N, CA and C of each residue as an Amber inpcrd file, in Angstrom:
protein
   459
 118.2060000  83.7450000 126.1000000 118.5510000  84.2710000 127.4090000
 118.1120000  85.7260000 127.5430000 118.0510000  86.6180000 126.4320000
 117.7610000  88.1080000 126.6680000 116.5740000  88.1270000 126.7500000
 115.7320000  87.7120000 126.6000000 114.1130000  87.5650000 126.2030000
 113.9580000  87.2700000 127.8830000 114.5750000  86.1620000 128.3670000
 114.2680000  85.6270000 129.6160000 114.8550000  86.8810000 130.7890000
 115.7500000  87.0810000 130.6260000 116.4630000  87.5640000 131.4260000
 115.7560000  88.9260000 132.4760000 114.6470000  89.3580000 131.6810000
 113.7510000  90.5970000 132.3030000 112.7210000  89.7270000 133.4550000
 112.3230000  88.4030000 133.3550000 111.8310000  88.0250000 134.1840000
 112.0480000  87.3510000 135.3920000 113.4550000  87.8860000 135.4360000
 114.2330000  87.4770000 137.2540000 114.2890000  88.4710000 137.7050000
 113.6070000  88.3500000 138.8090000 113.6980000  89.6850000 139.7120000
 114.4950000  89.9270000 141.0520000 115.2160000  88.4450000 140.9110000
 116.1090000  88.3780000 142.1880000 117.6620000  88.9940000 141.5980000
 118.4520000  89.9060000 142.0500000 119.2040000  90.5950000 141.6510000
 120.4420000  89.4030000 141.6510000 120.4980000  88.4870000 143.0840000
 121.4740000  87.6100000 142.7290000 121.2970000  86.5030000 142.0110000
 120.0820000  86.2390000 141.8890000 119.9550000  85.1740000 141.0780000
 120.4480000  85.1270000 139.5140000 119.9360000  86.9370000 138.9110000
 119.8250000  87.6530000 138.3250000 121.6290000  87.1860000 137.4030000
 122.5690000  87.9770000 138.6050000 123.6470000  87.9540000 138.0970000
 124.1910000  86.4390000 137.8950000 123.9610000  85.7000000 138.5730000
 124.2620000  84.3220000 138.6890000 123.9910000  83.8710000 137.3100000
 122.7440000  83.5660000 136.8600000 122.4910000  83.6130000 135.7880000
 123.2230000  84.2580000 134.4080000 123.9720000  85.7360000 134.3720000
 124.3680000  86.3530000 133.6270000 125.6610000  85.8750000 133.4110000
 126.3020000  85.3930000 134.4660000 127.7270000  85.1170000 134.6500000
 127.6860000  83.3340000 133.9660000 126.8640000  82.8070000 134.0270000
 127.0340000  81.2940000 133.9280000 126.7160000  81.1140000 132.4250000
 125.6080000  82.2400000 131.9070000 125.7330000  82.2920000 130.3450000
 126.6990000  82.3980000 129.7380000 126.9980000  83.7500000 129.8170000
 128.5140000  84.7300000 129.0450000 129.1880000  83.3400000 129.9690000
 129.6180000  83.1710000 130.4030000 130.7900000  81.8440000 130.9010000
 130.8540000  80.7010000 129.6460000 129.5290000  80.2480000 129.2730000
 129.2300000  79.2230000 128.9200000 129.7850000  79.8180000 127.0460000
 129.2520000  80.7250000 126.9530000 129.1900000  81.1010000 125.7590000
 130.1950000  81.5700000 125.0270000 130.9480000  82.6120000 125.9420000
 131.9550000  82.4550000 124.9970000 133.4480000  82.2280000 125.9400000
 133.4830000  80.8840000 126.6700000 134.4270000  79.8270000 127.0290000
 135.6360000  80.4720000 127.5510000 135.6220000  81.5190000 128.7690000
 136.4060000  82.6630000 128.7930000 136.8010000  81.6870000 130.6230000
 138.3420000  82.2730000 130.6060000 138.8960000  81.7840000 131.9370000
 138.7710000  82.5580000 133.0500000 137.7640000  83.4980000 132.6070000
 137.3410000  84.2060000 134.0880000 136.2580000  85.1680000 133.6620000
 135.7500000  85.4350000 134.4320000 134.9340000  86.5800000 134.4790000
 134.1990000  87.1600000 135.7240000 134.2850000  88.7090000 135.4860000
 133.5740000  89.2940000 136.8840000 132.6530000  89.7740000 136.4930000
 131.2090000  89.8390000 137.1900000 130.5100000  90.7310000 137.4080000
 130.5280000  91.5830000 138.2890000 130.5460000  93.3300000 138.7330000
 130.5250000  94.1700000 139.1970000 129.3310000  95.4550000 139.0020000
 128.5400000  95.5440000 140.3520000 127.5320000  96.4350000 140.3500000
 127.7120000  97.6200000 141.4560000 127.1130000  98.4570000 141.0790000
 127.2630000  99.8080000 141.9020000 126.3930000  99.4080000 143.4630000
 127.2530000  99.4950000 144.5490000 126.6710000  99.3030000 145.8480000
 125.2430000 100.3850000 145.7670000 124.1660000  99.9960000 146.5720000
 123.6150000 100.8090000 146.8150000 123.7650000 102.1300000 148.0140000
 123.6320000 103.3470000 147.5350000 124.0080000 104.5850000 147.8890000
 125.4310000 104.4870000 148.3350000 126.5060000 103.7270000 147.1880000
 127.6350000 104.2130000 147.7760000 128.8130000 104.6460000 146.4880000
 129.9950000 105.0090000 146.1210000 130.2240000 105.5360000 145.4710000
 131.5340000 104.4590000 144.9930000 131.5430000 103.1640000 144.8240000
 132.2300000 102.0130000 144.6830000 130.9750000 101.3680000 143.7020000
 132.0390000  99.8320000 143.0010000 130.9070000  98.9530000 142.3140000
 132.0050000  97.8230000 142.7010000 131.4080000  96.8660000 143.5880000
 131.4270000  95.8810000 144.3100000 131.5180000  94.5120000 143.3160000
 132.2410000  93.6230000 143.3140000 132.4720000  92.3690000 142.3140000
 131.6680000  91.8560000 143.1800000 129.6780000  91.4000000 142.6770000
 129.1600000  90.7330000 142.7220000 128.9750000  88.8810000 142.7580000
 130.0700000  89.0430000 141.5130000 130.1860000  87.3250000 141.2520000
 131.4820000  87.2660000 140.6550000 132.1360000  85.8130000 140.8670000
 133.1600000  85.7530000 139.3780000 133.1990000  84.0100000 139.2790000
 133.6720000  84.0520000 138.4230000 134.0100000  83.0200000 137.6540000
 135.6800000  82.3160000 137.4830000 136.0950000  81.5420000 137.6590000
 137.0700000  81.4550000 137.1850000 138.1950000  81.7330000 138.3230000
 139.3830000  82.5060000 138.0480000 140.4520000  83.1050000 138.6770000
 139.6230000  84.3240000 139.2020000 139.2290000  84.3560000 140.2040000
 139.0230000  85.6610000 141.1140000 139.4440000  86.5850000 140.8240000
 139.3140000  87.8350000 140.9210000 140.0700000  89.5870000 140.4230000
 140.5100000  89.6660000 142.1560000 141.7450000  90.3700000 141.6380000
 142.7570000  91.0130000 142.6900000 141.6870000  92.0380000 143.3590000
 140.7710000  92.6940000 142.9000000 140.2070000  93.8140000 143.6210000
 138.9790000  93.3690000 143.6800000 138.1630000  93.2390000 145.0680000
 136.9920000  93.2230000 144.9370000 135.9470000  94.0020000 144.5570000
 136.6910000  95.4120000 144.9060000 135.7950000  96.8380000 145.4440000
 136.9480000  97.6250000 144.8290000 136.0170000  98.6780000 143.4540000
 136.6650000  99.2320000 142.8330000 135.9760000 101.1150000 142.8720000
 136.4790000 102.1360000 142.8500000 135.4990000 103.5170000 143.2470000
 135.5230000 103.3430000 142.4060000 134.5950000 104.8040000 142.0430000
 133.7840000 105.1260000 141.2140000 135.0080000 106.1270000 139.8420000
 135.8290000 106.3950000 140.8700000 136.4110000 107.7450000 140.2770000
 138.0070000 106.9180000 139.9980000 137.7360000 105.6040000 139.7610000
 138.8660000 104.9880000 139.1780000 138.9290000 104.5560000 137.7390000
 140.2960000 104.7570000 137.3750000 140.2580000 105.0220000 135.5400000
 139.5890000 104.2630000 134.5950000 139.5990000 103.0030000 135.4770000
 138.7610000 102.0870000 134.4770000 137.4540000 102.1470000 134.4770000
 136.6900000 102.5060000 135.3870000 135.2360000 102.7630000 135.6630000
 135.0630000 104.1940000 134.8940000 135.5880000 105.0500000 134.9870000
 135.6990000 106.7000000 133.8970000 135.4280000 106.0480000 132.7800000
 136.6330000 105.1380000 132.5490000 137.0170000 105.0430000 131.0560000
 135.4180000 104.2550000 130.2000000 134.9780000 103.2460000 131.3240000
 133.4580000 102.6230000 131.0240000 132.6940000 103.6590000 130.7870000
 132.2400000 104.3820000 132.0040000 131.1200000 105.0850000 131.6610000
 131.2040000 106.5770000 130.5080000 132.6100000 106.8410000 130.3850000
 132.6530000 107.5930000 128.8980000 132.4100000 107.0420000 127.6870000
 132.9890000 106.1990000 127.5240000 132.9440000 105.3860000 126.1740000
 131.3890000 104.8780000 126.2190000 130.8450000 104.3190000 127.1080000
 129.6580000 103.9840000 127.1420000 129.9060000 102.5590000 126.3740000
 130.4930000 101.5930000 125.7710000 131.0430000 100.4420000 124.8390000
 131.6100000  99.5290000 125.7940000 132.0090000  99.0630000 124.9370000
 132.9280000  97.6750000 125.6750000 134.2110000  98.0350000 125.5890000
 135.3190000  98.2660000 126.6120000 136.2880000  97.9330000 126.2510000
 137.2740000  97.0560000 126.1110000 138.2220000  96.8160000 125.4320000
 139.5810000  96.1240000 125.0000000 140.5940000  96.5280000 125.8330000
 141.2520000  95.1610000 126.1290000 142.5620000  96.0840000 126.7020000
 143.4180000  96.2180000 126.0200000 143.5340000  95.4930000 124.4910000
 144.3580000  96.2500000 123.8470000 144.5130000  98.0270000 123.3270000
 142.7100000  98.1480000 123.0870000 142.5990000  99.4740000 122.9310000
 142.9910000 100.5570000 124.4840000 143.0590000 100.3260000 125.3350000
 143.8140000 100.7990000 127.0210000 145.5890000 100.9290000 126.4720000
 146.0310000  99.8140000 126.1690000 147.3290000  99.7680000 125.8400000
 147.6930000 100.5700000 124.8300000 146.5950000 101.0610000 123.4020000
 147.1710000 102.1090000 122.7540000 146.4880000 103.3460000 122.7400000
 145.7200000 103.5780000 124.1430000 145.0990000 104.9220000 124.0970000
 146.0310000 106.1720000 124.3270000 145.7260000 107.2480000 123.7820000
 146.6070000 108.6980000 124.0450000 146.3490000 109.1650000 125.3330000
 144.8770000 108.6250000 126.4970000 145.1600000 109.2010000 127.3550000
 145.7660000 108.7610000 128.9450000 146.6720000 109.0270000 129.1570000
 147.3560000 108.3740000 130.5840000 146.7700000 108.0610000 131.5260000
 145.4450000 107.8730000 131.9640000 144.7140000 107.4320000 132.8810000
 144.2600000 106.0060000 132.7160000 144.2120000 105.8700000 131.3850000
 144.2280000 104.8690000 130.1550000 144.7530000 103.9620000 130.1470000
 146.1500000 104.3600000 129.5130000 147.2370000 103.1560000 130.0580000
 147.6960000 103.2150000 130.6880000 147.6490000 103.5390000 132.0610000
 147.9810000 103.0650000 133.2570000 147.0940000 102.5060000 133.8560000
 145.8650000 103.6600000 134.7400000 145.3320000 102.8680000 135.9200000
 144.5020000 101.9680000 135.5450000 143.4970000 102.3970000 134.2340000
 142.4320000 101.1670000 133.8000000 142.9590000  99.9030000 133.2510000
 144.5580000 100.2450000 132.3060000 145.0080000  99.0080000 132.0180000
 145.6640000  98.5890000 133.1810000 146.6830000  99.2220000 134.2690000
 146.9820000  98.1700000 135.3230000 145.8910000  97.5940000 135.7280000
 144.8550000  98.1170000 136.2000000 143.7770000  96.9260000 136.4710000
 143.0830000  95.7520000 135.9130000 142.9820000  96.0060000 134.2040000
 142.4690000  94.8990000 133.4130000 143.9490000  93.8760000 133.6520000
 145.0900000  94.2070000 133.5160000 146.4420000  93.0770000 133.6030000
 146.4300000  92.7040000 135.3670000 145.8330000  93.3580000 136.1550000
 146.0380000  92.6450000 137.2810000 145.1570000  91.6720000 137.1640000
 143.6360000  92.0580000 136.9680000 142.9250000  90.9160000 136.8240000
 142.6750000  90.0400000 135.6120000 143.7330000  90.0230000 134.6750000
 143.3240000  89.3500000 133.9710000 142.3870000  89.0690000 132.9140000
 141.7850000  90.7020000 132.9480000 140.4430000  90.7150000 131.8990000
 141.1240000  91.6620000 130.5410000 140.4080000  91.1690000 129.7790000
 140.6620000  91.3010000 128.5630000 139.7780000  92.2610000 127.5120000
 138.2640000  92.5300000 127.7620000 137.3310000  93.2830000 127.6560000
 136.2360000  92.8710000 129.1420000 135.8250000  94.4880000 128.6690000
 134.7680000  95.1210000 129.5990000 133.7160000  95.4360000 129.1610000
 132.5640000  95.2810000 129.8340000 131.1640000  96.3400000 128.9030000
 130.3340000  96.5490000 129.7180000 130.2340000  97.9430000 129.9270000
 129.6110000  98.6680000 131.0370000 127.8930000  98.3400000 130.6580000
 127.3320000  98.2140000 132.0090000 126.2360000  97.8550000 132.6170000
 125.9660000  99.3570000 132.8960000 124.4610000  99.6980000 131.7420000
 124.1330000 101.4810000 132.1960000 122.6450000 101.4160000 132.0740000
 121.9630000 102.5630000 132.9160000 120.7230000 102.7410000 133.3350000
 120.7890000 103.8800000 132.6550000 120.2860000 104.4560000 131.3780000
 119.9770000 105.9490000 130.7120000 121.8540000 106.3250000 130.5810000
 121.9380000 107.6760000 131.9110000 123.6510000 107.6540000 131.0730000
 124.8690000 107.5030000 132.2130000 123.8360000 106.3920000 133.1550000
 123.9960000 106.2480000 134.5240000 124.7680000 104.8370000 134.7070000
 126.4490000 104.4070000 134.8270000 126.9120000 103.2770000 134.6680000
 126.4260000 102.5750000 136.3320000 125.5560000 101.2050000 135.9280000
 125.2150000 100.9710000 137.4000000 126.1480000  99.6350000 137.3340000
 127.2330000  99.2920000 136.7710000 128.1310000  98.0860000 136.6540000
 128.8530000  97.7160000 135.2960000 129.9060000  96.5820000 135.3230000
 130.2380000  96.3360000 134.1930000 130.1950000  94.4680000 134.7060000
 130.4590000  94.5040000 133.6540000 130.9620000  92.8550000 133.0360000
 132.2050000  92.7100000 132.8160000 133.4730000  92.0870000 132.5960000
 134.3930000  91.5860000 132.5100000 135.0180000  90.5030000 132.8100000
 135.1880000  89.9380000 130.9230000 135.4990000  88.4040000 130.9930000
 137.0040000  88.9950000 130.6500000 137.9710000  87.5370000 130.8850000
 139.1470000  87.0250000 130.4820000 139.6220000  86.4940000 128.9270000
 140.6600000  85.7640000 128.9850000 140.9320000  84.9840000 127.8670000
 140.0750000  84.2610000 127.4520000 139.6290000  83.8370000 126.3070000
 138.9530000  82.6770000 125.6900000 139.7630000  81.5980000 125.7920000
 139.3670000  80.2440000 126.5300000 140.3680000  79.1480000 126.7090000
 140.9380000  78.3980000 125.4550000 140.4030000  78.9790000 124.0630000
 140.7880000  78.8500000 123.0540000 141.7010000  79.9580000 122.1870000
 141.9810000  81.0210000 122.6930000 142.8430000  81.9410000 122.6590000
 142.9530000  82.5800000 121.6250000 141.1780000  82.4030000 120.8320000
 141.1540000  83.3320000 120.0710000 140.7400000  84.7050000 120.4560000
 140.9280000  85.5330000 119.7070000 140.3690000  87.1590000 120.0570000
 138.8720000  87.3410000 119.8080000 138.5240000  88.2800000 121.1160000
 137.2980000  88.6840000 121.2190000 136.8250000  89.5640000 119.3190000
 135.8290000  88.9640000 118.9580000 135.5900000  89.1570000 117.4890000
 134.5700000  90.5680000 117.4060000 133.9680000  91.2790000 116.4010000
 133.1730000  92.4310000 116.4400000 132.0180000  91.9190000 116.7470000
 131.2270000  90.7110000 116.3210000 130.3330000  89.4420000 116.5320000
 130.4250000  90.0430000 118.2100000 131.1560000  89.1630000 118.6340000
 131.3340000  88.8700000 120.3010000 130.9860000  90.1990000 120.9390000
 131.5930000  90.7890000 120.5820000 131.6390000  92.6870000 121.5730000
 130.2330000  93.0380000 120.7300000 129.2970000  92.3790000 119.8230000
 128.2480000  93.4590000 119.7430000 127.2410000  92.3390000 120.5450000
 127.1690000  90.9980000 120.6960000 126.4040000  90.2050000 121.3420000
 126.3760000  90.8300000 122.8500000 127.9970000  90.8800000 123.1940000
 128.2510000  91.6300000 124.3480000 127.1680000  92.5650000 124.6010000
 127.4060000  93.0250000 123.9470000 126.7940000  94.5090000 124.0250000
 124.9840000  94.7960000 124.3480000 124.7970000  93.4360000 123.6230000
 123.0570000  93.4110000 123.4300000 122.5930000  92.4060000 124.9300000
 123.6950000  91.8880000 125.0390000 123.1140000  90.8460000 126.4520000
 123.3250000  92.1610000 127.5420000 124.3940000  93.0090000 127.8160000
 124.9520000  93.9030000 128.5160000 123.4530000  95.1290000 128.8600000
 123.0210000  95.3870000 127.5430000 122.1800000  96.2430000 127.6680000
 120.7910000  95.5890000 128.5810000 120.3320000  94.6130000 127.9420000
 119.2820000  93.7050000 128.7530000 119.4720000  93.0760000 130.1860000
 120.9570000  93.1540000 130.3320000 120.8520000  93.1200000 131.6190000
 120.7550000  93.7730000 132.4400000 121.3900000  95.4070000 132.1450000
 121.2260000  96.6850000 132.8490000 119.6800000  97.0530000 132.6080000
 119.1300000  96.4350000 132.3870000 117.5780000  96.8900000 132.4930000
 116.9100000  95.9940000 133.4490000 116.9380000  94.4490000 133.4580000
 116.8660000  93.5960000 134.0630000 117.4070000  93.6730000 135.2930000
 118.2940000  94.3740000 135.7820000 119.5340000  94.9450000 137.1830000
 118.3110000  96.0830000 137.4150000 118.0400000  96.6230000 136.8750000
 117.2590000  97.8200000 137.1330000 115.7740000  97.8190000 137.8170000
 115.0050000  96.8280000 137.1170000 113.7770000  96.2770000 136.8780000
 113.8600000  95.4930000 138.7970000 115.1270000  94.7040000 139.1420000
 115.0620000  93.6170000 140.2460000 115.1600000  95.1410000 141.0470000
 116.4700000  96.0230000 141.1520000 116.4090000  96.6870000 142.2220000
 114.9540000  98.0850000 142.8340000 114.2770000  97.9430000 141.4310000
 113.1770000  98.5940000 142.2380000 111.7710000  97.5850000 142.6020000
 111.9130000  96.6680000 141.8990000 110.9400000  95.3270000 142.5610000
 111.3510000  95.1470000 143.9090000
């Protein structure tokens, strides 16, 4: 899929595709994709999967989107639940427990977050593994290039 994935240039097709993999792959009861509107200062839930997210349209300058584009990684919401900083466990974790997601992994252009990913539970209810969050991580990156590649085609 990463190999392929640079040669869709349709942005929705694009995500459609991204969401039905990671769905498939690692057997999760939801998942959103979310991309940065163009010229606006929100990132818009593109697609989802599963149980819908409470928020469609999330700013830019909300804790969980900070908390993405600092870390630059994937996050856990367990790691939200034991972070030291209060923006932390509150607004980014009230939002991962409203919707139901469980890890995140920001979608970035250089040091520029243009979206994230966020799946749910595994319907097998095991925990997201170091395996999983670095696959994450390598499909995540190829797609923010591939997101990149469609919006200036």
């Amino acid at each position: 899929f990463t190999r392929s994935i640079g040669r869709i240039l349709e942005r929705e097709r694009l995500i459609a595709s991204l969401a039905e993999t990671l769905s498939s792959a690692f057997q999760v009861d939801r998942l959103a994709i979310a991309v940065r509107g163009e010229g606006q200062g929100s990132f818009n839930v593109a697609t989802a999967l599963g149980v819908p997210p409470a928020l469609e349209e999330i700013d830019h300058a909300h804790p969980f989107v900070e908390s993405l584009a600092r870390r630059q990684d994937a996050v856990l919401r367990d790691e939200l639940e034991a972070s030291r900083l209060p923006a932390e466990r509150k607004g980014a974790l009230e939002l991962c427990r409203a919707n139901g997601w469980e890890v995140a992994v920001p979608l970035t252009a250089g040091a520029k977050l243009i979206g994230f990913i966020s799946l749910g539970r595994k319907r097998d209810l095991t925990p997201f593994y170091v395996e999983d969050l670095d696959l994450l991580g390598t499909v995540a990156a190829e797609a923010a290039v591939a997101l990149e590649n469609a919006r200036l085609y």
